[in-house]
CSV table of C-alpha atoms in Angstrom, one decimal:
chain,number,residue,atom,x,y,z
A,34,MET,CA,0.0,0.0,0.0
A,35,LYS,CA,1.2,3.5,-0.8
A,36,GLN,CA,1.6,6.0,2.1
A,37,VAL,CA,0.1,9.4,1.5
A,38,ASP,CA,-0.4,12.4,3.8
A,39,THR,CA,-4.2,12.5,4.0
A,40,ILE,CA,-7.3,10.4,3.0
A,41,ILE,CA,-10.7,12.0,3.0
A,42,SER,CA,-12.8,8.9,3.6
A,43,ARG,CA,-16.3,7.7,2.7
A,44,GLY,CA,-18.0,10.9,1.5
A,45,ARG,CA,-20.3,11.7,-1.4
A,46,ILE,CA,-17.8,13.1,-3.8
A,47,ILE,CA,-18.6,15.6,-6.5
A,48,LEU,CA,-15.6,15.7,-8.8
A,49,MET,CA,-16.9,18.6,-11.0
A,50,ASP,CA,-15.0,16.9,-13.9
A,51,GLN,CA,-16.2,17.0,-17.5
A,52,ALA,CA,-18.2,13.8,-17.1
A,53,ASP,CA,-20.1,15.2,-14.0
A,54,THR,CA,-18.9,12.2,-12.0
A,55,ILE,CA,-20.4,11.7,-8.5
A,56,ILE,CA,-19.1,8.9,-6.3
A,57,ALA,CA,-21.8,8.0,-3.7
A,58,GLU,CA,-19.4,6.6,-1.2
A,59,GLY,CA,-15.9,7.7,-2.2
A,60,SER,CA,-12.5,8.6,-0.8
A,61,LEU,CA,-9.6,10.9,-1.9
A,62,ALA,CA,-5.9,10.2,-1.4
A,63,ILE,CA,-3.9,13.4,-1.0
A,64,ASP,CA,-0.1,13.8,-0.9
A,65,ARG,CA,1.4,17.2,-0.1
A,66,ASP,CA,-0.5,19.7,-2.2
A,67,ARG,CA,-2.1,17.3,-4.8
A,68,ILE,CA,-4.9,14.8,-5.2
A,69,ILE,CA,-3.2,11.5,-5.9
A,70,ALA,CA,-6.3,9.3,-6.4
A,71,VAL,CA,-10.1,9.4,-6.2
A,72,GLY,CA,-12.4,6.4,-6.2
A,73,THR,CA,-14.7,4.3,-4.2
A,74,SER,CA,-13.8,4.0,-0.6
A,75,GLN,CA,-12.9,0.3,-1.1
A,76,GLU,CA,-10.6,1.2,-4.0
A,77,ILE,CA,-8.8,3.9,-2.1
A,78,GLU,CA,-8.5,1.9,1.2
A,79,GLU,CA,-7.1,-1.1,-0.6
A,80,SER,CA,-4.4,1.0,-2.3
A,81,PHE,CA,-3.4,3.8,0.2
A,82,THR,CA,-2.8,4.4,3.8
A,83,ALA,CA,-2.4,7.7,5.7
A,84,GLN,CA,-1.8,8.9,9.3
A,85,ASN,CA,-4.4,11.7,8.8
A,86,ILE,CA,-7.8,10.2,8.0
A,87,ILE,CA,-10.7,12.8,7.6
A,88,PRO,CA,-14.0,11.0,7.9
A,89,ALA,CA,-16.7,12.4,5.6
A,90,GLN,CA,-19.6,10.0,6.1
A,91,GLY,CA,-22.9,11.8,5.6
A,92,SER,CA,-21.1,14.7,3.9
A,93,LEU,CA,-20.7,16.2,0.4
A,94,VAL,CA,-17.0,16.6,-0.7
A,95,MET,CA,-16.4,19.0,-3.5
A,96,PRO,CA,-13.9,21.5,-4.9
A,97,GLY,CA,-13.5,24.7,-3.0
A,98,LEU,CA,-15.3,27.7,-4.4
A,99,VAL,CA,-13.5,30.5,-6.4
A,100,ASN,CA,-14.5,34.1,-5.7
A,101,ALA,CA,-13.2,35.6,-9.0
A,102,HIS,CA,-13.6,39.2,-8.1
A,103,THR,CA,-13.6,41.0,-4.8
A,104,HIS,CA,-11.9,43.9,-2.8
A,105,ALA,CA,-11.1,41.9,0.3
A,106,ALA,CA,-10.0,44.7,2.7
A,107,MET,CA,-13.3,46.5,2.0
A,108,THR,CA,-14.7,44.3,4.8
A,109,CYS,CA,-13.7,47.4,6.9
A,110,PHE,CA,-16.2,49.5,4.9
A,111,ARG,CA,-19.0,47.1,5.1
A,112,GLY,CA,-22.3,49.0,5.2
A,113,ILE,CA,-21.0,52.6,5.3
A,114,ALA,CA,-22.8,53.9,2.2
A,115,ASP,CA,-25.7,51.7,1.3
A,116,ASP,CA,-28.6,52.3,-1.1
A,117,LEU,CA,-26.8,54.8,-3.5
A,118,PRO,CA,-26.1,54.9,-7.2
A,119,LEU,CA,-22.7,53.6,-8.3
A,120,MET,CA,-21.0,56.9,-9.2
A,121,GLU,CA,-22.4,58.7,-6.2
A,122,TRP,CA,-21.4,55.7,-4.0
A,123,LEU,CA,-17.8,55.8,-5.4
A,124,ASP,CA,-17.2,59.6,-5.7
A,125,ASP,CA,-19.0,60.9,-2.6
A,126,TYR,CA,-18.4,58.1,-0.1
A,127,ILE,CA,-16.0,55.2,-1.0
A,128,PHE,CA,-13.1,57.2,-2.6
A,129,PRO,CA,-13.2,59.8,0.2
A,130,ALA,CA,-13.4,57.1,2.9
A,131,GLU,CA,-10.4,55.3,1.4
A,132,ALA,CA,-8.4,58.6,1.1
A,133,LYS,CA,-8.9,59.3,4.8
A,134,ASN,CA,-8.5,55.8,6.2
A,135,LEU,CA,-6.6,53.4,3.9
A,136,SER,CA,-3.3,52.2,5.3
A,137,PRO,CA,-1.2,49.1,5.2
A,138,GLU,CA,-2.6,48.1,8.6
A,139,LEU,CA,-6.2,48.4,7.5
A,140,VAL,CA,-5.6,46.4,4.3
A,141,TYR,CA,-3.8,43.6,6.3
A,142,TRP,CA,-6.4,43.2,8.9
A,143,GLY,CA,-9.3,43.8,6.6
A,144,THR,CA,-8.0,41.1,4.2
A,145,LEU,CA,-7.5,38.7,7.1
A,146,LEU,CA,-11.1,39.3,8.1
A,147,ALA,CA,-12.2,38.6,4.5
A,148,CYS,CA,-10.1,35.4,4.5
A,149,ALA,CA,-11.8,34.2,7.6
A,150,GLU,CA,-15.3,34.9,6.1
A,151,MET,CA,-14.4,33.3,2.8
A,152,ILE,CA,-12.9,30.1,4.4
A,153,ARG,CA,-15.9,29.8,6.7
A,154,SER,CA,-18.2,29.8,3.7
A,155,GLY,CA,-16.2,27.4,1.5
A,156,THR,CA,-14.1,29.7,-0.7
A,157,THR,CA,-10.6,28.5,-1.2
A,158,THR,CA,-9.4,30.9,-4.0
A,159,PHE,CA,-10.1,34.6,-4.4
A,160,SER,CA,-9.1,37.3,-6.8
A,161,ASP,CA,-8.5,40.8,-5.3
A,162,MET,CA,-8.1,44.2,-6.7
A,163,TYR,CA,-7.3,46.9,-4.2
A,164,ILE,CA,-4.6,49.1,-2.7
A,165,PHE,CA,-1.6,48.2,-0.5
A,166,GLU,CA,-1.8,44.8,-2.0
A,167,GLU,CA,1.5,43.7,-0.5
A,168,GLN,CA,-0.4,43.6,2.8
A,169,ALA,CA,-3.2,41.7,1.1
A,170,ALA,CA,-0.7,39.1,-0.1
A,171,GLN,CA,0.8,38.7,3.4
A,172,ALA,CA,-2.7,38.3,4.9
A,173,ALA,CA,-3.7,35.7,2.3
A,174,LYS,CA,-0.4,33.8,2.9
A,175,GLN,CA,-1.0,33.9,6.6
A,176,ALA,CA,-4.6,32.5,6.1
A,177,GLY,CA,-3.3,29.8,3.7
A,178,MET,CA,-5.6,31.0,0.9
A,179,ARG,CA,-4.9,30.8,-2.8
A,180,CYS,CA,-5.3,34.1,-4.5
A,181,LEU,CA,-4.7,36.2,-7.6
A,182,ILE,CA,-4.2,39.8,-6.5
A,183,GLY,CA,-3.2,43.2,-8.0
A,184,GLU,CA,-2.7,46.8,-7.1
A,185,GLY,CA,-5.4,49.0,-8.4
A,186,LEU,CA,-4.1,51.6,-10.9
A,187,PHE,CA,-5.5,55.1,-11.2
A,188,ASP,CA,-4.8,58.3,-13.1
A,189,PHE,CA,-5.2,60.2,-9.8
A,190,PRO,CA,-3.2,59.7,-6.6
A,191,SER,CA,-4.2,56.8,-4.4
A,192,PRO,CA,-3.4,56.3,-0.7
A,193,ASN,CA,-0.5,54.1,-1.9
A,194,ALA,CA,0.8,56.0,-5.0
A,195,LYS,CA,1.2,59.7,-5.8
A,196,SER,CA,1.2,59.1,-9.5
A,197,PRO,CA,0.4,56.4,-12.1
A,198,GLN,CA,4.1,55.8,-12.4
A,199,GLU,CA,4.4,55.0,-8.7
A,200,GLY,CA,1.4,52.7,-9.0
A,201,LEU,CA,3.0,50.8,-11.9
A,202,ALA,CA,6.3,50.5,-10.1
A,203,TYR,CA,4.5,49.1,-7.1
A,204,ALA,CA,2.6,46.6,-9.3
A,205,GLU,CA,5.9,45.5,-10.8
A,206,MET,CA,7.4,45.0,-7.4
A,207,LEU,CA,4.5,42.7,-6.5
A,208,LEU,CA,5.0,40.7,-9.8
A,209,GLU,CA,8.7,40.1,-9.0
A,210,LYS,CA,8.4,39.5,-5.3
A,211,TRP,CA,5.7,36.9,-5.5
A,212,SER,CA,6.6,35.3,-8.8
A,213,SER,CA,7.3,31.8,-7.4
A,214,ASP,CA,4.9,31.6,-4.5
A,215,PRO,CA,2.6,28.5,-4.5
A,216,LEU,CA,-0.5,30.3,-3.3
A,217,VAL,CA,-0.1,34.0,-4.1
A,218,ASN,CA,-0.4,35.0,-7.8
A,219,ILE,CA,-0.1,38.5,-9.1
A,220,PHE,CA,-1.8,40.2,-12.1
A,221,VAL,CA,-2.1,43.8,-13.4
A,222,VAL,CA,-5.3,45.7,-12.6
A,223,PRO,CA,-6.1,49.2,-14.0
A,224,HIS,CA,-9.2,50.1,-12.1
A,225,SER,CA,-11.5,51.0,-15.0
A,226,LEU,CA,-11.6,52.8,-18.4
A,227,TYR,CA,-13.0,56.0,-16.7
A,228,THR,CA,-10.3,56.2,-14.0
A,229,CYS,CA,-7.3,55.4,-16.2
A,230,SER,CA,-5.9,57.4,-19.2
A,231,PRO,CA,-5.2,55.6,-22.5
A,232,SER,CA,-1.4,56.0,-21.7
A,233,LEU,CA,-1.8,54.2,-18.3
A,234,LEU,CA,-3.9,51.5,-19.9
A,235,GLN,CA,-1.2,51.0,-22.5
A,236,SER,CA,1.5,50.8,-19.8
A,237,ALA,CA,-0.6,48.3,-17.9
A,238,ALA,CA,-1.1,46.2,-21.0
A,239,ARG,CA,2.7,46.1,-21.7
A,240,MET,CA,3.4,45.1,-18.1
A,241,ALA,CA,0.9,42.2,-18.2
A,242,GLN,CA,2.4,41.0,-21.5
A,243,LYS,CA,6.0,41.3,-20.3
A,244,TYR,CA,5.3,39.1,-17.2
A,245,GLY,CA,2.9,36.8,-18.9
A,246,VAL,CA,0.0,37.5,-16.4
A,247,PRO,CA,-3.6,38.4,-16.9
A,248,ILE,CA,-4.9,41.9,-16.8
A,249,GLY,CA,-8.2,42.7,-15.0
A,250,ILE,CA,-10.5,45.7,-15.2
A,251,HIS,CA,-14.0,46.9,-14.2
A,252,LEU,CA,-15.9,47.1,-17.5
A,253,LEU,CA,-19.3,48.7,-18.3
A,254,GLU,CA,-20.8,48.2,-14.9
A,255,ASN,CA,-23.9,50.2,-15.8
A,256,LYS,CA,-25.2,52.4,-18.6
A,257,ALA,CA,-24.0,55.6,-17.0
A,258,GLU,CA,-20.4,54.2,-17.2
A,259,ARG,CA,-20.9,53.6,-21.0
A,260,GLU,CA,-21.9,57.2,-21.4
A,261,LEU,CA,-19.1,58.5,-19.2
A,262,ILE,CA,-16.4,56.6,-21.1
A,263,GLN,CA,-17.7,58.0,-24.5
A,264,LYS,CA,-17.7,61.5,-23.1
A,265,LYS,CA,-14.4,61.4,-21.3
A,266,GLN,CA,-12.4,59.3,-23.8
A,267,GLY,CA,-14.1,60.2,-27.0
A,268,GLN,CA,-14.7,56.6,-28.0
A,269,SER,CA,-16.6,53.5,-27.0
A,270,ALA,CA,-15.3,51.1,-24.3
A,271,ILE,CA,-14.5,48.3,-26.8
A,272,ALA,CA,-12.7,50.7,-29.1
A,273,LEU,CA,-10.6,52.0,-26.2
A,274,LEU,CA,-9.8,48.4,-25.1
A,275,ARG,CA,-8.7,47.7,-28.7
A,276,ASP,CA,-6.6,50.9,-29.1
A,277,THR,CA,-4.8,50.5,-25.8
A,278,GLY,CA,-3.9,46.9,-26.4
A,279,LEU,CA,-6.0,45.4,-23.7
A,280,LEU,CA,-8.0,43.2,-26.1
A,281,GLU,CA,-4.7,41.6,-27.1
A,282,CYS,CA,-3.9,40.8,-23.5
A,283,ASP,CA,-5.1,37.9,-21.3
A,284,LEU,CA,-8.1,40.0,-20.3
A,285,ILE,CA,-10.5,39.5,-17.4
A,286,ALA,CA,-13.5,41.9,-17.2
A,287,TYR,CA,-15.6,42.5,-14.2
A,288,HIS,CA,-19.4,43.2,-14.2
A,289,CYS,CA,-20.0,43.7,-18.0
A,290,VAL,CA,-23.6,44.8,-17.4
A,291,ALA,CA,-24.1,47.3,-20.2
A,292,LEU,CA,-22.9,45.2,-23.1
A,293,THR,CA,-24.4,45.4,-26.6
A,294,ASP,CA,-24.5,42.4,-28.9
A,295,GLU,CA,-21.5,43.9,-30.8
A,296,ASP,CA,-19.6,44.2,-27.5
A,297,ILE,CA,-20.2,40.6,-26.7
A,298,THR,CA,-19.0,39.5,-30.1
A,299,ALA,CA,-15.8,41.6,-29.8
A,300,LEU,CA,-15.0,40.3,-26.3
A,301,ALA,CA,-15.7,36.7,-27.3
A,302,GLN,CA,-13.4,37.0,-30.4
A,303,ALA,CA,-10.7,38.4,-28.1
A,304,ARG,CA,-11.2,35.4,-25.7
A,305,CYS,CA,-11.9,37.9,-22.9
A,306,ARG,CA,-13.2,36.2,-19.7
A,307,VAL,CA,-15.9,37.8,-17.6
A,308,VAL,CA,-16.7,37.7,-13.9
A,309,HIS,CA,-20.4,38.1,-13.0
A,310,ASN,CA,-21.2,39.9,-9.8
A,311,PRO,CA,-25.0,39.7,-9.5
A,312,GLU,CA,-25.6,40.7,-5.9
A,313,SER,CA,-23.4,43.8,-6.1
A,314,ASN,CA,-25.0,44.7,-9.4
A,315,MET,CA,-28.4,44.3,-7.8
A,316,LYS,CA,-27.6,46.4,-4.7
A,317,LEU,CA,-26.1,49.2,-6.7
A,318,GLY,CA,-29.0,49.1,-9.2
A,319,SER,CA,-26.5,48.6,-12.0
A,320,GLY,CA,-28.6,46.2,-14.0
A,321,MET,CA,-28.3,42.6,-15.1
A,322,ALA,CA,-25.4,41.3,-17.1
A,323,PRO,CA,-26.4,39.5,-20.3
A,324,LEU,CA,-25.2,36.2,-18.8
A,325,SER,CA,-26.9,33.7,-21.1
A,326,GLN,CA,-25.9,35.7,-24.2
A,327,MET,CA,-22.2,35.6,-23.2
A,328,LEU,CA,-22.5,31.9,-22.6
A,329,ARG,CA,-24.0,31.3,-26.0
A,330,ALA,CA,-21.1,33.3,-27.5
A,331,GLY,CA,-18.7,30.8,-26.0
A,332,MET,CA,-17.3,33.1,-23.3
A,333,LEU,CA,-15.7,31.7,-20.2
A,334,LEU,CA,-17.5,33.1,-17.1
A,335,GLY,CA,-16.7,33.1,-13.4
A,336,LEU,CA,-18.6,34.4,-10.4
A,337,GLY,CA,-17.6,36.9,-7.7
A,338,THR,CA,-19.0,38.7,-4.7
A,339,ASP,CA,-17.4,42.1,-5.4
A,340,GLY,CA,-16.4,43.9,-2.2
A,341,CYS,CA,-18.2,44.0,1.1
A,342,ALA,CA,-19.1,47.7,0.6
A,343,SER,CA,-21.4,46.8,-2.3
A,344,ASN,CA,-22.7,43.3,-1.4
A,345,ASN,CA,-22.3,43.2,1.8
A,346,ASN,CA,-20.9,39.7,2.3
A,347,LEU,CA,-18.4,37.2,0.8
A,348,ASP,CA,-20.6,34.1,0.8
A,349,MET,CA,-20.2,32.5,-2.6
A,350,PHE,CA,-23.0,30.0,-2.0
A,351,GLY,CA,-25.3,33.0,-1.7
A,352,GLU,CA,-23.9,34.4,-4.9
A,353,ILE,CA,-24.4,31.1,-6.7
A,354,ASP,CA,-28.1,30.9,-5.7
A,355,THR,CA,-28.6,34.5,-6.7
A,356,ALA,CA,-26.9,34.1,-10.1
A,357,ALA,CA,-29.1,31.1,-11.0
A,358,LYS,CA,-32.4,32.6,-9.9
A,359,LEU,CA,-31.8,36.1,-11.2
A,360,GLU,CA,-31.1,35.0,-14.8
A,361,LYS,CA,-34.3,32.9,-14.7
A,362,VAL,CA,-36.5,35.7,-13.6
A,363,VAL,CA,-35.0,38.3,-15.9
A,364,ARG,CA,-35.3,36.1,-18.9
A,365,LEU,CA,-38.6,34.6,-17.8
A,366,ASP,CA,-37.2,31.1,-18.4
A,367,PRO,CA,-36.7,28.6,-15.5
A,368,THR,CA,-34.5,26.4,-17.7
A,369,ILE,CA,-32.0,29.0,-18.9
A,370,MET,CA,-29.5,28.7,-16.1
A,371,PRO,CA,-29.1,25.1,-14.9
A,372,ALA,CA,-27.6,24.5,-11.4
A,373,ARG,CA,-24.5,22.8,-12.6
A,374,THR,CA,-23.7,25.6,-15.1
A,375,VAL,CA,-23.7,28.1,-12.2
A,376,LEU,CA,-21.7,25.7,-10.0
A,377,ARG,CA,-19.1,25.4,-12.6
A,378,MET,CA,-18.8,29.2,-12.7
A,379,ALA,CA,-17.9,29.1,-9.0
A,380,THR,CA,-15.4,26.2,-9.3
A,381,GLY,CA,-13.5,25.0,-12.3
A,382,ASN,CA,-14.6,27.7,-14.8
A,383,GLY,CA,-13.9,30.4,-12.2
A,384,ALA,CA,-10.4,29.0,-11.7
A,385,ARG,CA,-9.9,29.0,-15.5
A,386,VAL,CA,-11.0,32.6,-15.7
A,387,LEU,CA,-8.2,33.4,-13.3
A,388,GLY,CA,-5.7,31.3,-15.2
A,389,LEU,CA,-5.4,28.7,-12.5
A,390,GLU,CA,-5.7,25.4,-14.4
A,391,ALA,CA,-4.9,23.1,-11.5
A,392,VAL,CA,-7.8,24.2,-9.4
A,393,GLY,CA,-11.6,23.5,-9.4
A,394,GLN,CA,-12.1,19.8,-9.8
A,395,LEU,CA,-11.3,16.7,-7.7
A,396,THR,CA,-9.2,14.6,-10.1
A,397,PRO,CA,-5.7,13.2,-9.8
A,398,GLY,CA,-3.0,15.8,-10.3
A,399,MET,CA,-5.2,18.7,-9.3
A,400,LYS,CA,-4.5,20.9,-6.3
A,401,ALA,CA,-6.1,19.6,-3.1
A,402,ASP,CA,-8.5,22.6,-2.6
A,403,ILE,CA,-11.4,20.8,-1.0
A,404,ILE,CA,-14.5,21.6,1.1
A,405,ILE,CA,-16.7,19.2,3.1
A,406,ILE,CA,-20.3,20.0,3.7
A,407,GLY,CA,-22.2,18.1,6.4
A,408,LEU,CA,-25.7,16.9,5.3
A,409,ASN,CA,-27.2,15.9,8.6
A,410,LYS,CA,-29.3,19.1,8.9
A,411,PRO,CA,-33.0,19.7,8.6
A,412,HIS,CA,-32.7,22.1,5.6
A,413,LEU,CA,-30.4,19.7,3.7
A,414,THR,CA,-32.8,16.7,4.1
A,415,PRO,CA,-33.6,14.9,1.9
A,416,LEU,CA,-31.1,14.9,-0.9
A,417,TYR,CA,-32.2,14.0,-4.5
A,418,ASN,CA,-29.9,16.0,-6.7
A,419,GLU,CA,-26.4,17.1,-5.6
A,420,TYR,CA,-26.1,20.0,-8.0
A,421,SER,CA,-29.5,21.4,-7.1
A,422,HIS,CA,-28.8,21.0,-3.4
A,423,LEU,CA,-25.5,23.0,-3.7
A,424,VAL,CA,-27.0,25.8,-5.7
A,425,TYR,CA,-30.4,26.3,-4.1
A,426,THR,CA,-30.1,24.8,-0.6
A,427,VAL,CA,-26.6,24.8,0.8
A,428,GLY,CA,-25.4,28.0,2.6
A,429,GLY,CA,-21.9,29.1,3.5
A,430,ALA,CA,-22.5,28.1,7.2
A,431,ASP,CA,-23.0,24.5,6.1
A,432,VAL,CA,-19.3,24.1,5.3
A,433,ASP,CA,-17.6,22.1,8.0
A,434,THR,CA,-14.0,21.5,6.8
A,435,VAL,CA,-11.8,23.3,4.3
A,436,MET,CA,-8.4,22.2,2.8
A,437,ILE,CA,-6.3,24.4,0.6
A,438,ASP,CA,-3.1,23.2,-1.2
A,439,GLY,CA,-3.3,20.0,0.9
A,440,ARG,CA,-3.4,21.9,4.2
A,441,LEU,CA,-6.4,22.0,6.6
A,442,VAL,CA,-7.4,25.6,7.2
A,443,MET,CA,-10.7,24.9,8.9
A,444,GLN,CA,-11.9,21.6,10.5
A,445,ASN,CA,-15.2,21.1,12.1
A,446,ARG,CA,-15.9,24.9,11.8
A,447,VAL,CA,-12.7,25.8,13.7
A,448,LEU,CA,-10.3,28.1,11.8
A,449,LEU,CA,-6.8,26.8,12.0
A,450,THR,CA,-4.7,29.5,10.4
A,451,ILE,CA,-6.4,32.7,11.6
A,452,ASN,CA,-6.8,34.1,15.2
A,453,GLU,CA,-10.4,35.0,14.6
A,454,ALA,CA,-11.0,36.9,17.8
A,455,GLU,CA,-7.9,39.0,17.3
A,456,VAL,CA,-8.9,39.9,13.7
A,457,ILE,CA,-12.4,40.9,14.7
A,458,ALA,CA,-11.0,43.1,17.5
A,459,ARG,CA,-8.5,44.8,15.2
A,460,VAL,CA,-11.1,45.5,12.6
A,461,ASN,CA,-13.6,46.9,15.1
A,462,HIS,CA,-10.9,49.3,16.3
A,463,LEU,CA,-10.2,50.4,12.8
A,464,ALA,CA,-13.9,50.8,12.1
A,465,GLN,CA,-14.2,53.3,14.9
A,466,GLY,CA,-11.6,55.5,13.2
A,467,ILE,CA,-13.5,55.1,9.9
A,468,LYS,CA,-16.8,56.1,11.6
A,469,ASN,CA,-15.2,59.2,13.1
A,470,SER,CA,-13.8,60.2,9.7
A,471,LEU,CA,-17.2,60.1,8.1
A,472,VAL,CA,-18.7,62.7,10.4
A,473,ARG,CA,-19.2,65.9,8.5
């Protein structure tokens, strides 16, 4: 028998592979950071032994969720400016609050709080665009989470950069410092087409191509943004993406609510990937992204929560449920967004959107990013269809155990890599300063 580090034993395993394989009573053999084998419990127990056995009877075992777009440290701004239009929310509240309060300390503790919230609700990978992202990287590393992060680039001064050149230099520092880390991945993230000049967008595109990393950007979050870009830049969003070289990059676009048919065709031809953020779009009254049209065009789609200032939580199971139901009601078609399609957006397809090919399914050779969901609960009884259950019934609080890169980060609802009490106390202290700064 072969010795491995860990066996997850006798659970109902949802592989999320191309064949939609489900093993009613299965086990996983894990060695270091990888899945070595998956099969029936009898097959695994006859071939492997491990000192660490994680029992999963009466539980669903599945890939960890991928939150493909968030602003993690904005946990510190949760709920400070609700029920406002996007541009008023940004210009009158969020940008001023950040200018007064953002610091390396806030980003570190705010990101750790986000990591605790995400781990507790089954997210194992997240993609982050914010400021002082060195501290975000350190927090993610401390928590043991997989991430793709980047420093937000702006035409105007940010709390971390007095000029676009300083922002680009900081982004390049991150690319070089974290280039070989097994968990922390870096990409280039100009904030949006209306906060970045064409020259800054061109510089960002060149940097992304130089380092062979993706480039991410907020894109056409609502109709007002479409009009603002046309007025400010003198051309359409797609034309600007093309002229600045972004369409030639490995492009990830967030929101994409106000797309025309021609926009969808152009983005699909450029192999642009899109992250759908339904709850943030709903809360800000931005509109509904043309999800089913993008899928029909062959675009690769992921799912994200956006930040806690516009959602206001990081529970990806809630986001999955919303994404499925919202598309049905907007299109007046209950068949248009099947449960397994949305679940793929939050697992394997979400990982592919981020360029992480070894994440998102439980097959040999893949990274051991795994969550275990206990089923012995009234609202999870009975179980007829696993995909339906995960999309429409399971909530983040149902996640019992989380493994990332072969390492347990939560077991039986106990966080193992984060001092939760300390993080909550630190963020509450920071929040008092934020509250005081908002008094006019």
